């Protein structure tokens, strides 16, 4: 009982911080992507602390509460896509950890290939299917290619920032919260 109460309290605080980041993204337009990325990183923290089931519930709660409370639903959809990527890569990491591969380089390469595929399964349908909604006009072939390549660069930056937050920032902060 004590563990569940602690888990719920901690999850509630992180959920409030997630919604605060979504709301601040609507107010501070210049920092929207940063704040949405930060909000999505909380999904990874919950997964690493309490497991995939709790992380999945946290993800759903963040999206639903965002739809009810955030004024800009586009930011909630962006958060949902970013957090879904975190959910998928954490699930894959847990599954790869159970594999009997002995070569760490192969594991790292396999993980990056799966990350790349997961990102593109989320990103490309948004760009190709909803491009007119996102950009308010039809993109030319060169512009579309630039947006797709820019997204790949964004994946690299987003993923490196996520690793930094998990390993260095959360790794140092969690000992104060236990």
CSV table of C-alpha atoms in Angstrom, one decimal:
chain,number,residue,atom,x,y,z
A,1,UNK,CA,0.0,0.0,0.0
A,2,UNK,CA,2.8,2.4,0.9
A,3,UNK,CA,4.6,1.8,-2.4
A,4,UNK,CA,1.4,2.4,-4.4
A,5,UNK,CA,0.8,5.7,-2.6
A,6,UNK,CA,4.3,6.8,-3.3
A,7,UNK,CA,4.0,5.8,-6.9
A,8,UNK,CA,0.8,7.7,-7.3
A,9,UNK,CA,2.1,10.8,-5.6
A,10,UNK,CA,5.2,10.9,-7.7
A,11,UNK,CA,3.3,10.1,-10.9
A,12,UNK,CA,0.8,12.9,-10.0
A,13,UNK,CA,3.6,15.4,-9.6
A,14,UNK,CA,5.2,14.4,-12.9
A,15,UNK,CA,1.8,14.6,-14.6
A,16,UNK,CA,1.3,18.1,-13.3
A,17,UNK,CA,4.8,19.0,-14.6
A,18,UNK,CA,3.9,17.5,-17.9
A,19,UNK,CA,0.7,19.6,-18.2
A,20,UNK,CA,2.6,22.7,-17.0
A,21,UNK,CA,5.1,22.2,-19.8
A,22,UNK,CA,2.3,21.8,-22.4
A,23,UNK,CA,0.5,25.0,-21.1
A,24,UNK,CA,3.8,27.0,-21.0
A,25,UNK,CA,4.4,25.9,-24.5
A,26,UNK,CA,1.2,27.7,-25.5
A,27,UNK,CA,2.4,30.8,-23.6
A,28,UNK,CA,6.1,30.9,-24.5
A,29,UNK,CA,5.9,30.2,-28.2
A,30,UNK,CA,9.7,30.4,-28.7
A,31,UNK,CA,10.3,27.5,-26.4
A,32,UNK,CA,7.4,25.2,-27.5
A,33,UNK,CA,9.5,22.3,-28.8
A,34,UNK,CA,11.8,22.4,-25.8
A,35,UNK,CA,8.9,22.3,-23.4
A,36,UNK,CA,7.1,19.5,-25.3
A,37,UNK,CA,10.3,17.5,-25.4
A,38,UNK,CA,10.7,18.0,-21.6
A,39,UNK,CA,7.1,16.9,-21.0
A,40,UNK,CA,7.6,13.8,-23.0
A,41,UNK,CA,10.8,12.9,-21.1
A,42,UNK,CA,8.7,12.5,-18.0
A,43,UNK,CA,7.1,9.4,-19.6
A,44,UNK,CA,10.6,7.8,-19.7
A,45,UNK,CA,11.2,8.7,-16.1
A,46,UNK,CA,8.0,7.0,-15.0
A,47,UNK,CA,8.8,3.9,-17.2
A,48,UNK,CA,12.3,3.6,-15.7
A,49,UNK,CA,11.1,4.1,-12.1
A,50,UNK,CA,7.9,2.0,-12.2
A,51,UNK,CA,7.7,-0.1,-15.3
A,52,UNK,CA,6.0,-0.1,-18.7
A,53,UNK,CA,2.4,-0.5,-17.4
A,54,UNK,CA,2.6,2.6,-15.2
A,55,UNK,CA,4.5,4.4,-18.0
A,56,UNK,CA,1.7,3.5,-20.5
A,57,UNK,CA,-1.0,4.7,-18.1
A,58,UNK,CA,1.0,7.9,-17.5
A,59,UNK,CA,1.2,8.5,-21.2
A,60,UNK,CA,-2.5,8.1,-21.7
A,61,UNK,CA,-3.3,10.3,-18.7
A,62,UNK,CA,-1.0,13.0,-20.1
A,63,UNK,CA,-2.6,13.0,-23.5
A,64,UNK,CA,-6.2,12.9,-22.1
A,65,UNK,CA,-5.6,15.7,-19.6
A,66,UNK,CA,-3.8,17.7,-22.2
A,67,UNK,CA,-6.8,17.4,-24.5
A,68,UNK,CA,-9.1,18.7,-21.7
A,69,UNK,CA,-6.8,21.4,-20.3
A,70,UNK,CA,-4.4,22.7,-23.0
A,71,UNK,CA,-5.7,25.4,-25.2
A,72,UNK,CA,-3.6,24.4,-28.2
A,73,UNK,CA,-4.6,20.8,-29.2
A,74,UNK,CA,-1.8,20.8,-31.8
A,75,UNK,CA,0.8,20.9,-29.0
A,76,UNK,CA,-1.0,18.0,-27.3
A,77,UNK,CA,-0.7,16.0,-30.5
A,78,UNK,CA,2.9,16.9,-30.8
A,79,UNK,CA,3.5,15.8,-27.2
A,80,UNK,CA,1.6,12.6,-27.9
A,81,UNK,CA,3.9,11.8,-30.8
A,82,UNK,CA,7.1,12.7,-28.9
A,83,UNK,CA,6.0,10.7,-25.8
A,84,UNK,CA,4.9,7.8,-28.0
A,85,UNK,CA,8.5,7.6,-29.4
A,86,UNK,CA,9.8,7.5,-25.8
A,87,UNK,CA,7.3,4.8,-24.9
A,88,UNK,CA,8.3,2.7,-27.9
A,89,UNK,CA,12.1,3.0,-27.4
A,90,UNK,CA,11.8,2.2,-23.7
A,91,UNK,CA,9.8,-0.9,-24.6
A,92,UNK,CA,12.3,-1.9,-27.2
A,93,UNK,CA,15.2,-1.3,-24.8
A,94,UNK,CA,13.6,-3.6,-22.2
A,95,UNK,CA,13.1,-6.3,-24.9
A,96,UNK,CA,16.6,-6.0,-26.3
A,97,UNK,CA,18.0,-6.3,-22.7
A,98,UNK,CA,16.4,-9.8,-22.5
A,99,UNK,CA,18.0,-11.0,-25.8
A,100,UNK,CA,21.0,-13.3,-25.6
A,101,UNK,CA,23.3,-11.2,-27.8
A,102,UNK,CA,26.9,-11.0,-26.5
A,103,UNK,CA,28.2,-8.2,-28.7
A,104,UNK,CA,27.4,-4.7,-27.3
A,105,UNK,CA,28.1,-3.1,-30.6
A,106,UNK,CA,25.5,-5.2,-32.3
A,107,UNK,CA,23.0,-4.4,-29.6
A,108,UNK,CA,23.7,-0.7,-30.0
A,109,UNK,CA,23.3,-0.8,-33.8
A,110,UNK,CA,20.1,-2.8,-33.5
A,111,UNK,CA,18.7,-0.4,-31.0
A,112,UNK,CA,19.5,2.6,-33.3
A,113,UNK,CA,17.9,0.9,-36.3
A,114,UNK,CA,14.8,0.3,-34.3
A,115,UNK,CA,14.8,3.9,-33.0
A,116,UNK,CA,15.1,5.2,-36.5
A,117,UNK,CA,12.3,3.0,-37.8
A,118,UNK,CA,10.1,3.9,-34.8
A,119,UNK,CA,10.6,7.6,-35.3
A,120,UNK,CA,9.9,7.4,-39.0
A,121,UNK,CA,6.7,5.4,-38.5
A,122,UNK,CA,5.5,8.2,-36.3
A,123,UNK,CA,7.0,11.2,-38.2
A,124,UNK,CA,6.5,10.4,-41.8
A,125,UNK,CA,2.7,9.8,-41.7
A,126,UNK,CA,2.4,13.2,-39.9
A,127,UNK,CA,4.4,15.0,-42.6
A,128,UNK,CA,3.0,13.2,-45.6
A,129,UNK,CA,-0.5,12.9,-44.4
A,130,UNK,CA,-1.1,16.1,-42.6
A,131,UNK,CA,1.5,18.3,-44.4
A,132,UNK,CA,-1.1,20.9,-45.6
A,133,UNK,CA,-2.4,21.2,-42.0
A,134,UNK,CA,1.0,21.6,-40.5
A,135,UNK,CA,2.4,24.0,-43.1
A,136,UNK,CA,-0.8,25.8,-44.3
A,137,UNK,CA,0.1,24.9,-48.0
A,138,UNK,CA,1.3,22.1,-50.1
A,139,UNK,CA,5.1,21.7,-49.9
A,140,UNK,CA,7.2,21.4,-53.0
A,141,UNK,CA,9.3,18.3,-53.5
A,142,UNK,CA,12.5,20.0,-52.3
A,143,UNK,CA,10.9,21.5,-49.3
A,144,UNK,CA,9.3,18.2,-48.4
A,145,UNK,CA,12.7,16.5,-48.6
A,146,UNK,CA,14.2,19.3,-46.4
A,147,UNK,CA,11.5,18.8,-43.8
A,148,UNK,CA,12.0,15.0,-43.8
A,149,UNK,CA,15.8,15.4,-43.5
A,150,UNK,CA,15.4,18.0,-40.8
A,151,UNK,CA,13.3,15.6,-38.9
A,152,UNK,CA,16.1,13.0,-39.0
A,153,UNK,CA,18.4,15.6,-37.5
A,154,UNK,CA,15.8,16.4,-35.0
A,155,UNK,CA,15.6,12.7,-34.0
A,156,UNK,CA,19.3,12.7,-33.3
A,157,UNK,CA,19.2,15.8,-31.2
A,158,UNK,CA,16.0,14.7,-29.4
A,159,UNK,CA,17.4,11.3,-28.6
A,160,UNK,CA,20.7,12.6,-27.4
A,161,UNK,CA,18.9,15.1,-25.1
A,162,UNK,CA,16.7,12.3,-23.8
A,163,UNK,CA,19.8,10.2,-23.0
A,164,UNK,CA,21.4,13.1,-21.2
A,165,UNK,CA,18.3,13.8,-19.2
A,166,UNK,CA,17.9,10.1,-18.2
A,167,UNK,CA,21.6,9.4,-17.4
A,168,UNK,CA,22.9,12.7,-16.0
A,169,UNK,CA,20.1,14.8,-14.8
A,170,UNK,CA,17.6,12.2,-13.6
A,171,UNK,CA,20.4,9.9,-12.4
A,172,UNK,CA,21.6,12.7,-10.1
A,173,UNK,CA,18.2,13.9,-9.0
A,174,UNK,CA,16.6,10.6,-8.2
A,175,UNK,CA,18.8,10.0,-5.1
A,176,UNK,CA,17.3,13.1,-3.5
A,177,UNK,CA,13.7,11.9,-4.1
A,178,UNK,CA,14.1,8.4,-2.7
